XYZ file of C-alpha atoms in Angstrom:
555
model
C -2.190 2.258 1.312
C 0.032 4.777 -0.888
C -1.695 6.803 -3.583
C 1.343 7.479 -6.213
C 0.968 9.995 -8.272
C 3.175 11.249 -11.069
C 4.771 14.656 -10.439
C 3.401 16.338 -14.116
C 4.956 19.727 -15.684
C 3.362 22.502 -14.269
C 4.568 24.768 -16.732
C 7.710 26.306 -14.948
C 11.259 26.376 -14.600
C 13.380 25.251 -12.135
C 15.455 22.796 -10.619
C 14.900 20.886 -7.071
C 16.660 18.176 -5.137
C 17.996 16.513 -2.509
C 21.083 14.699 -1.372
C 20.427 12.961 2.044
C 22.749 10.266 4.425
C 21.937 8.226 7.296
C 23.071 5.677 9.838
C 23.166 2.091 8.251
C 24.911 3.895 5.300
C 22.035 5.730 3.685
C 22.677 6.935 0.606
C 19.892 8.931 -1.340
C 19.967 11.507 -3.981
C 17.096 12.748 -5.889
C 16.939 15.488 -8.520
C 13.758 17.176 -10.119
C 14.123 19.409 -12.618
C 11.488 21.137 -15.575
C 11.097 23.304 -17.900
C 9.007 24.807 -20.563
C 9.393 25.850 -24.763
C 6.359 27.851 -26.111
C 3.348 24.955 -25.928
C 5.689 22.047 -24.725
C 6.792 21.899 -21.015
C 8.482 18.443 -19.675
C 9.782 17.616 -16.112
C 12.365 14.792 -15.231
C 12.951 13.372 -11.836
C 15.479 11.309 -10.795
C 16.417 8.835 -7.620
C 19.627 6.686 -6.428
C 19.217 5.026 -3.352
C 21.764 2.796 -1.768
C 21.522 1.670 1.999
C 22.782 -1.022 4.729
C 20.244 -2.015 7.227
C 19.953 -2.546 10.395
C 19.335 -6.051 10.097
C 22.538 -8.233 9.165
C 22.990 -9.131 6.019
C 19.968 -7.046 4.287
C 20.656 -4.251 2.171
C 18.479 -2.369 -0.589
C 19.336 -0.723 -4.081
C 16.964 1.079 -6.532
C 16.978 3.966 -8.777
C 14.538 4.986 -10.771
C 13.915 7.765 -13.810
C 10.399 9.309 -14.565
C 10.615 11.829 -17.309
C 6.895 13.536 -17.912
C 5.619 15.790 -21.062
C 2.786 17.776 -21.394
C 1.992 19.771 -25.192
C -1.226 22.181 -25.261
C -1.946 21.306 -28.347
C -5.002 24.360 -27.948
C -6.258 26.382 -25.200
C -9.478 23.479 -24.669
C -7.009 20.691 -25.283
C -3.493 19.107 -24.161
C -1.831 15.597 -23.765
C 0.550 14.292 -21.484
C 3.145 11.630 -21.158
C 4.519 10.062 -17.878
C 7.003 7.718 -17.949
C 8.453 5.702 -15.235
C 11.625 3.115 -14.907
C 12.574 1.685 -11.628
C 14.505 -1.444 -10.745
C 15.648 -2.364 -6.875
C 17.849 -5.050 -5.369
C 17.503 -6.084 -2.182
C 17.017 -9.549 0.558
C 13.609 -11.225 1.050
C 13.490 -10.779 4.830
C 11.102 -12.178 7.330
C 12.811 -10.779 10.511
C 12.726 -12.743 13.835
C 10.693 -15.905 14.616
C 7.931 -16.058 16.622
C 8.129 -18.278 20.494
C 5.496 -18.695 22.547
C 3.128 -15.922 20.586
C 5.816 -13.337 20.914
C 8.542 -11.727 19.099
C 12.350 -13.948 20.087
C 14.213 -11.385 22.546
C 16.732 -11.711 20.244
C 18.526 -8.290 18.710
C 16.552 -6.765 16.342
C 19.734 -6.684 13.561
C 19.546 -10.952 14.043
C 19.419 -12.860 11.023
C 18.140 -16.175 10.334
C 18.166 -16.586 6.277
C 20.567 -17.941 4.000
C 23.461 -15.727 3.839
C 25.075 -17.157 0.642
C 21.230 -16.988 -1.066
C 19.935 -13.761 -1.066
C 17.983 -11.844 -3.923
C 14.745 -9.675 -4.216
C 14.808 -8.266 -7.867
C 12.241 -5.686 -8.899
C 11.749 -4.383 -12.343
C 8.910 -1.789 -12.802
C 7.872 0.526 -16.511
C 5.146 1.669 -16.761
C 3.791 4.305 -19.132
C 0.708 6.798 -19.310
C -0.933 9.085 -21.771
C -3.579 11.274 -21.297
C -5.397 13.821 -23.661
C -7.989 16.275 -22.072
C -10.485 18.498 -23.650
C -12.632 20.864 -23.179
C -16.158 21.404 -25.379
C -16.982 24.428 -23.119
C -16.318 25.124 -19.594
C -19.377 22.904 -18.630
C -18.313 19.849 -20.602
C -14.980 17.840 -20.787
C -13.631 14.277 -21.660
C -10.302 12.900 -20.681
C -9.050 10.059 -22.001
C -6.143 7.706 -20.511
C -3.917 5.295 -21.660
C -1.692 3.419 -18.984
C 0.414 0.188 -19.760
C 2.760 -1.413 -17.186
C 5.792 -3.805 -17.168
C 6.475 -5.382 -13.581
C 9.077 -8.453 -13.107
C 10.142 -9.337 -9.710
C 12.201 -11.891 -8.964
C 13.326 -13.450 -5.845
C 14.513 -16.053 -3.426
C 12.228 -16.591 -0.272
C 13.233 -17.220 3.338
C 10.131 -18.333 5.610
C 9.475 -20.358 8.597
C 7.910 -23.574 8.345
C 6.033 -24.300 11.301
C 6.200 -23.171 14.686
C 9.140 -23.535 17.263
C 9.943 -26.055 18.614
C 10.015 -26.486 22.389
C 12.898 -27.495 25.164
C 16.523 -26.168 26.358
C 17.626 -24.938 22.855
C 14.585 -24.089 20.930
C 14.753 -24.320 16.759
C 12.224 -23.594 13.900
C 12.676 -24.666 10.191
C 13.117 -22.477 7.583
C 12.025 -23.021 3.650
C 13.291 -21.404 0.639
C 12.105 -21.278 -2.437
C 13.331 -19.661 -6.489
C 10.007 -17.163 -7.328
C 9.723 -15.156 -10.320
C 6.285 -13.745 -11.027
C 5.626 -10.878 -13.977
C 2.631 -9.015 -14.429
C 1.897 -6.950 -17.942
C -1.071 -4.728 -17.820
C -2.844 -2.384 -20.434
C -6.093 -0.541 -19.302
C -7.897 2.696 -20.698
C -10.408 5.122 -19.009
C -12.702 7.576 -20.790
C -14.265 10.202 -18.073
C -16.776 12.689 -18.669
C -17.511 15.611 -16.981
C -20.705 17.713 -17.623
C -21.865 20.857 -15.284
C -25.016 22.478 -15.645
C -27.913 23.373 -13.668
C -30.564 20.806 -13.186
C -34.229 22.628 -12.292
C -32.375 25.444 -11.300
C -29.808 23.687 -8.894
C -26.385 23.100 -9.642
C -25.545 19.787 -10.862
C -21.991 18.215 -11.860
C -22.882 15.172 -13.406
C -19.788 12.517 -14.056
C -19.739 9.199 -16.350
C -17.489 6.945 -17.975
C -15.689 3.821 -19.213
C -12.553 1.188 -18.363
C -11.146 -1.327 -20.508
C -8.830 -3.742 -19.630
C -6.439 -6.621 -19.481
C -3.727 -7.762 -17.253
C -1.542 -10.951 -17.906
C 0.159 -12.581 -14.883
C 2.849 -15.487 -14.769
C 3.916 -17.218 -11.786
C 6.872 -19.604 -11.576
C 8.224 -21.255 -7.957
C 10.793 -24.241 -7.348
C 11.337 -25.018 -4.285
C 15.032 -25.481 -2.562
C 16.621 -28.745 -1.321
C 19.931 -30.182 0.295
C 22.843 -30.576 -1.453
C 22.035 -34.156 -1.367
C 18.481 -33.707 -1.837
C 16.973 -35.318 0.782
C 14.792 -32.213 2.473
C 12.997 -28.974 2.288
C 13.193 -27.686 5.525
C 16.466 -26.303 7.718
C 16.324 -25.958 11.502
C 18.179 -23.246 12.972
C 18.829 -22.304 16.665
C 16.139 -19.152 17.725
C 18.780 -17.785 20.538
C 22.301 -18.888 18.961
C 21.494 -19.153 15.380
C 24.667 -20.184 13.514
C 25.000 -19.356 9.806
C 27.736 -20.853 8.027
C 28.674 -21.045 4.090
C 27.217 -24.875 4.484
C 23.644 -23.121 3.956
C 21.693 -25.285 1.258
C 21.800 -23.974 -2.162
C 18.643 -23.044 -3.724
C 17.909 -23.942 -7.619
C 19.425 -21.002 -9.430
C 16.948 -21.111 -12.539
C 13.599 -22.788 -13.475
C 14.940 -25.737 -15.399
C 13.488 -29.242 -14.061
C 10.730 -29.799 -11.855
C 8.569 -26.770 -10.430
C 6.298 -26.469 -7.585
C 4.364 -23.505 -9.603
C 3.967 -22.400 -13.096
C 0.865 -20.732 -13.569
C -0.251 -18.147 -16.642
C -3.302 -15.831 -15.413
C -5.336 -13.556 -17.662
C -7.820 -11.035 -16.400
C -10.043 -8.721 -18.533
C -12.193 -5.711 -17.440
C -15.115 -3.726 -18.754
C -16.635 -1.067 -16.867
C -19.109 1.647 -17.246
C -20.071 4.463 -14.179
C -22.262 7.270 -13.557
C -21.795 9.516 -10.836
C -24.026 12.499 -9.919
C -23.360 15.522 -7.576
C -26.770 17.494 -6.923
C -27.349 20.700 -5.017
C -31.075 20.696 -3.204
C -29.973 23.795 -1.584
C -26.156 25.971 -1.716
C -25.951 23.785 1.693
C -26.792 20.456 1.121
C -25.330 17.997 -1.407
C -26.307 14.963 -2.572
C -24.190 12.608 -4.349
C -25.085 9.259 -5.974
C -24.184 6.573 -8.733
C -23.517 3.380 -9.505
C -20.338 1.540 -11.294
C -21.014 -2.089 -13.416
C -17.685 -4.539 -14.096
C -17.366 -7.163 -15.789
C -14.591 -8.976 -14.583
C -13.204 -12.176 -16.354
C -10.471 -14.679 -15.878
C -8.995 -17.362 -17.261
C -5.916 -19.316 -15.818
C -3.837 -22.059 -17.172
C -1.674 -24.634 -14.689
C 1.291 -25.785 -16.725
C 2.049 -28.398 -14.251
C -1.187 -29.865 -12.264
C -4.986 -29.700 -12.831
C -5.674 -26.064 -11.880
C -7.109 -24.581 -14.790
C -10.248 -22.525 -14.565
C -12.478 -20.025 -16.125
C -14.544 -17.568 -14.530
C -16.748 -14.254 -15.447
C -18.224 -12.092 -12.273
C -20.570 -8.886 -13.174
C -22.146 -6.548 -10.821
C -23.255 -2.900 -10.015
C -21.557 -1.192 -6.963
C -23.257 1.561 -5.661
C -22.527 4.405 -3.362
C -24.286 7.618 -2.646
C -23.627 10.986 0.482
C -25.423 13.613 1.782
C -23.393 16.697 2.578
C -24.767 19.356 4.709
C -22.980 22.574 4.707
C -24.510 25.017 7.006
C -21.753 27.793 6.855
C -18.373 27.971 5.300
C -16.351 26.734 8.172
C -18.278 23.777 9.083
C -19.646 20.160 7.116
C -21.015 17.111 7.988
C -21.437 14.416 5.699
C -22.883 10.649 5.454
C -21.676 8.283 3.029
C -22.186 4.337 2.014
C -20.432 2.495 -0.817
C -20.784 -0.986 -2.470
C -17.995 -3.429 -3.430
C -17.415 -6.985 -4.508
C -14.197 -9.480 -4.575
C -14.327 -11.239 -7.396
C -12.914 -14.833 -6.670
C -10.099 -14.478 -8.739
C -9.141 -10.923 -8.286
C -5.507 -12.027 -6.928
C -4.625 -13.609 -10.092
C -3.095 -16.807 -8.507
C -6.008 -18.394 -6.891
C -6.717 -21.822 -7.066
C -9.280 -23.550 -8.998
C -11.145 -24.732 -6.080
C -12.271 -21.377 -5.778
C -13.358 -20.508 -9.556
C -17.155 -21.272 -9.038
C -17.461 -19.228 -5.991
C -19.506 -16.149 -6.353
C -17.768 -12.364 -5.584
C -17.347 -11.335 -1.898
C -19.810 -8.758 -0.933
C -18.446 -5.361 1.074
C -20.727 -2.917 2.446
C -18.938 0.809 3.478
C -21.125 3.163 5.889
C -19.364 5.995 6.893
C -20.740 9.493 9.302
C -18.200 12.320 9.616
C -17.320 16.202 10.080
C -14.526 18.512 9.127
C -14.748 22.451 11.015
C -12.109 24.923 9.525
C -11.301 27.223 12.337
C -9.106 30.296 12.845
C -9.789 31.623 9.638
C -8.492 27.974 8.139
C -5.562 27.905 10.115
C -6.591 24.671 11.806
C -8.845 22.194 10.599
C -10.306 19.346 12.693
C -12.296 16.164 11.237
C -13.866 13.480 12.961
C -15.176 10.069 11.263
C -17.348 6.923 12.114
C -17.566 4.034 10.244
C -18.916 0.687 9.629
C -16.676 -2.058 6.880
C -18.514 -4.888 6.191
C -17.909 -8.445 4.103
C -20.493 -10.736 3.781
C -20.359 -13.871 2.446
C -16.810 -14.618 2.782
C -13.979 -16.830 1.663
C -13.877 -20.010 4.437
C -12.084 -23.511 4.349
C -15.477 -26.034 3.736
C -15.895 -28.147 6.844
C -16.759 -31.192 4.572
C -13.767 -31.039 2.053
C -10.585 -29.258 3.500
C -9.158 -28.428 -0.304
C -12.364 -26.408 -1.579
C -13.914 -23.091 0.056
C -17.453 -21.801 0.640
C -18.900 -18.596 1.296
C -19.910 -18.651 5.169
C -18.266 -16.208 6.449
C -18.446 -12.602 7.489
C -16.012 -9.815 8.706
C -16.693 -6.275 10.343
C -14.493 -3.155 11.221
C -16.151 -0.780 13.346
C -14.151 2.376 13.682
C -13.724 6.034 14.653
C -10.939 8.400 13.068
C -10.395 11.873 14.799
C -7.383 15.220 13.211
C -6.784 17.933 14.195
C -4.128 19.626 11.679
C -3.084 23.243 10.968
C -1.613 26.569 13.051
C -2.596 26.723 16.616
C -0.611 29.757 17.716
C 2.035 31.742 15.309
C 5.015 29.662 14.069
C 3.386 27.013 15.924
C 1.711 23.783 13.793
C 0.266 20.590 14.852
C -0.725 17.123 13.532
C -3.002 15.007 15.653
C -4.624 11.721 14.921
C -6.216 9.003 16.288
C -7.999 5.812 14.994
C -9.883 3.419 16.556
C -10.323 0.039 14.632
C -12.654 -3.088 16.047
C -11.789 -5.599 13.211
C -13.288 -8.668 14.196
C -14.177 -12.302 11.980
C -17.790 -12.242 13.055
C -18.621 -15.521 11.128
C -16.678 -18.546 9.564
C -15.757 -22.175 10.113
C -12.113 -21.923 9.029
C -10.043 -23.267 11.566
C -6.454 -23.278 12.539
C -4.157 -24.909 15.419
C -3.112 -22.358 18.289
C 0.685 -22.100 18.117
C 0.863 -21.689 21.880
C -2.017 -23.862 22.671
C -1.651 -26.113 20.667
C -5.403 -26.233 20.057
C -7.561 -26.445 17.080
C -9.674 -23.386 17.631
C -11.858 -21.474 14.679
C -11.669 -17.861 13.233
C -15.280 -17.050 14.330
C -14.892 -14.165 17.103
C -11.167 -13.419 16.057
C -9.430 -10.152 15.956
C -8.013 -9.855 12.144
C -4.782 -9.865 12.029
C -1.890 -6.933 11.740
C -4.676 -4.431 13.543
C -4.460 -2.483 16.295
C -7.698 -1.357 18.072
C -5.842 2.196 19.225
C -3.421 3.861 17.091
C -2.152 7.547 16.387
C 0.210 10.267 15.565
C 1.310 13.357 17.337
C 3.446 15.644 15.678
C 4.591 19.022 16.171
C 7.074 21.748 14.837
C 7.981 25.198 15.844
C 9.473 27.930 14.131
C 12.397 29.580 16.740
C 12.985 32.540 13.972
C 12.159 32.502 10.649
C 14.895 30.187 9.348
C 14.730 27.815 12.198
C 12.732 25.077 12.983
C 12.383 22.032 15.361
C 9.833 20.010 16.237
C 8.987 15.966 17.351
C 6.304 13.510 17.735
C 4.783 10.120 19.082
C 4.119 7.195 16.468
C 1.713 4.987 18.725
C -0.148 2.008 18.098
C -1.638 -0.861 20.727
C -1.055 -4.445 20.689
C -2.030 -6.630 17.804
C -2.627 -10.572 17.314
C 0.103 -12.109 14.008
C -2.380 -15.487 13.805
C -5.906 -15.470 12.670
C -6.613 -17.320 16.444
C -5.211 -14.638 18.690
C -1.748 -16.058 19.700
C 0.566 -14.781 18.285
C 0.894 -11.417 19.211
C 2.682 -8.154 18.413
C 3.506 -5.675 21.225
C 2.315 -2.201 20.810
C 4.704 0.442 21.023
C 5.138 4.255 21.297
C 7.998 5.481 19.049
C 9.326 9.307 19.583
C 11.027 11.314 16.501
C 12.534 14.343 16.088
C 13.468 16.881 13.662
C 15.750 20.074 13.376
C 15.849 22.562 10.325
C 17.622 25.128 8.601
C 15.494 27.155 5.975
C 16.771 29.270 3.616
C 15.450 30.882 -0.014
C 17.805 28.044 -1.808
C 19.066 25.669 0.444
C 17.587 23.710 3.124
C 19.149 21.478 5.762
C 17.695 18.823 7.656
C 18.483 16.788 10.409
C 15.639 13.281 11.514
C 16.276 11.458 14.395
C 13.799 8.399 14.392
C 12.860 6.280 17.137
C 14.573 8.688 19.982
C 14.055 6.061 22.741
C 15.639 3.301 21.069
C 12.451 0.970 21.829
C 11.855 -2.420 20.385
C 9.109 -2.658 18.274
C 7.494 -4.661 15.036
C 6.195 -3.376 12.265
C 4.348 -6.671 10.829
C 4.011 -9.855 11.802
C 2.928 -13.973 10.517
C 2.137 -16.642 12.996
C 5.546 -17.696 12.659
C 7.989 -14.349 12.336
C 7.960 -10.479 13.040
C 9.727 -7.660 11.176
C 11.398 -5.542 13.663
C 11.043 -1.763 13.400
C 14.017 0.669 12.811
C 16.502 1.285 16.285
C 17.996 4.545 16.748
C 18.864 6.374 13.641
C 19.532 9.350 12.130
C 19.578 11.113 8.317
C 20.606 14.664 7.399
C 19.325 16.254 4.303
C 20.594 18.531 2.430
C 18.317 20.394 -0.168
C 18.073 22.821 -2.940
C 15.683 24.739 -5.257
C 16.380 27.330 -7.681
């Protein structure tokens, strides 16, 4: 999950960027720059990117421009603007096929698509306002504003079924013309009011979201020249592609498989309170209400449906502590999945109630050497009730009988552990498993019909980590390395198709100086195979021996 965040004036001036290139023809150049005028300060960044891949025929090209104001219009009160433009070309890309439940041994730059059909199109704006202020320094309000703009438009290339078996193995391959464009306006009022409450501290937090989102999706599917088919075999060991490829619709005129218009609209209210029984023990509880409501219209079948969901979601901690360097913490939270929360689900699913998700989490963080290094440690408990499953009566409609559960354990260690010396450990420990449901699906090794119920979920290791560490040989040099690790995990929702786990070393060597860096990465050291993601029926290799050298600057 990435957290993006828009890089706001902070009132200075300066310039920063970078200019970096890498094996596979990396290009990328980004520039940040801001500056300030008596109450106005704004900040621009910049990025170009243009690369090769490692994979044949894939390639990627974006840039982007997000310019950002901020005017103190008073010493309790300012506003600021963030802007963002970013468009990228690239190739939908599946990787390798699956045979037998495993990745093809098959170089990880082969391709099997459609070389004379390739297009992933993105087009993102998206724009934010936010004014702040400040009754006293107990009470404040902030008020935001975001609308976005996303298009993205694309040609698919995905297997269709599994592979086939004897002396020269095949699997079929669909394509398909997708557009789909989301417009979104929402607005958040948050209060935040701190004063003591029977002589304890008390922060005490509450407020609003409004919304609406709009989302069109639009699919034709690809045929022969002639017509006559959807689906193109290819060899998995000697794939051949040749300029006969099948040519795709290039627009949506005539029939479509797809052409749905979704609208979504939210109203929220929260409270959220953070109470001190004693200077060493916190507790913290609240409660958030949405309405969530949907409507979607099916241009071309009988898929339209309405549907309003409304619930409170809890959560409340306890945080205990007992001196500065040391805490320990419980926490549980309350969620629901509203049935159309995707905004392209069917109508056989619009009278289903939410899903239900239950968080419990136990944990400690212990600040050590004066700060220097800081360790945490975290158990948890994610659990859905009530689930999305395929009805065993009618195939086409789904029921709530299911239920999922991640038990887990997450342990750092980050920070200084001698002079010049820093580390980053961590570990994770993840038992996802379908406890319930009466979905089934056929093995594609087996061959079998077997169900979900006692199934690893998919795309999850149970062990996975990072070890990382740099050292600084004098003051202006620096190298340093690490492990990327993660176990085995299962591509099908029955546990046969499976990814290999993999250990993947990188390095790093740098040159520091007041206005210049340089920087050379060298990723996956070992040249090992590996997958980064996987479907029952393909697997995205990872990145083979590379390198990039940066060159950066800050005045």
């Amino acid at each position: 999950m990435i957290n993006q965040v828009f890089k706001k004036p902070t009132g200075k001036t300066g310039v920063s960027g970078s200019f970096t290139y890498g094996l596979y023809d990396f290009k990328r150049t980004a520039i940040d720059a801001e500056t300030k005028y008596q109450d106005l300060a704004a900040r621009l960044n910049v990025m170009y990117q243009d690369a090769d891949s490692y994979r044949d025929y894939n390639y990627s090209n974006r840039w982007g421009i997000a310019p950002s104001f901020k005017w103190d219009i008073s010493a309790d009160t300012d506003l600021t603007l963030n802007l963002l433009h970013q468009q990228e070309d690239g190739v939908f890309d599946y990787g390798v096929p699956m045979y037998k439940g495993r990745p093809a041994g098959v170089p990880v730059n082969t391709y099997y698509g459609f070389i004379n059909n390739r297009m992933l199109d993105t087009d993102v704006n998206v724009a934010t306002v936010a004014l702040t202020h400040r009754f006293s320094s107990d009470f404040s309000v902030k008020n935001t504003v975001r609308y976005g703009d996303y298009e993205r438009n694309y040609l698919t290339h995905l297997y269709n079924g599994n592979a086939s078996a004897g002396a020269a193995p095949t699997i079929n391959r669909t394509q398909a013309l997708r557009l789909n464009t989301q417009e979104n306006v929402y607005n958040q009022t948050d209060f935040v009011y701190k004063k003591p409450l029977f002589g304890h501290n008390n922060i005490l937090m509450f407020g609003s979201e409004f919304g609406w989102e709009e989302y069109d999706f639009k699919s034709k599917n690809s045929t022969r020249a002639n017509g006559t088919t959807t689906t193109f075999p290819i060899s998995i060991f000697d794939p051949i592609l040749t300029a006969s490829t099948p040519l795709t619709a290039v627009d949506f005129s005539g029939t479509l498989a797809t052409n749905r218009l979704t609208h979504t609209q939210t109203y929220a209210g929260y409270v959220l309170d953070q109470f001190d029984i004693t200077p060493e023990i916190k507790l913290l509880g609240g409660t958030r209400y949405d309405v969530f409501e949907a409507q979607q219209d099916d241009k071309i079948g009988p898929l339209d449906f309405s549907r309003s969901d409304s619930q409170f979601s809890p959560r409340g901690g306890l945080l205990w502590q007992p001196t500065g360097w040391q805490s320990y913490y419980f926490s549980y939270g309350k969620s629901f999945n509203p049935s159309a929360e995707s905004l392209s689900l069917a109508a056989n699913n619009a009278n289903l109630p939410p899903e239900q998700n239950n968080n419990y989490e136990i944990g400690a963080k212990f600040d050590l050497f004066d700060g220097k290094l800081s360790a945490t440690a975290a158990l948890f408990r994610l659990e859905k009730s009530n689930a999305r499953t395929t009805s065993p009566v009618d195939s086409t409609l789904q029921v709530l009988a299911g239920e999922q559960r991640t038990d887990g354990f997450e342990a750092g260690l980050a920070g200084e552990i001698l002079p010049k010396w820093d580390v980053s450990l961590t570990y994770a420990y993840l038992d996802a498993k379908i406890i319930k449901s009466n979905t089934t699906a056929t093995g594609s090794v087996s061959g079998q019909v077997k169900s979900y119920e006692g199934m690893t979920a998919t795309n999850v290791p149970e062990h996975s980590g990072v070890a990382w560490t740099t050292y600084h040989l004098t003051d202006n040099w620096e190298i340093g390395g690490g492990v990327y690790y993660a176990s085995h995990r299962y591509a099908d929702s029955v546990n046969e198709a499976v990814l290999p786990g993999y250990a993947r070393l990188d390095a790093v060597v740098a040159y520091h100086q007041k206005h210049y860096d340089v920087q050379l990465n060298v990723f996956n050291l070992t040249d090992t195979v590996y997958y980064e993601s996987g479907q029952t029926n393909s697997a995205l290799p990872g990145t083979p021996v590379s390198g990039q050298l940066t060159v950066g600057f800050k005045y």
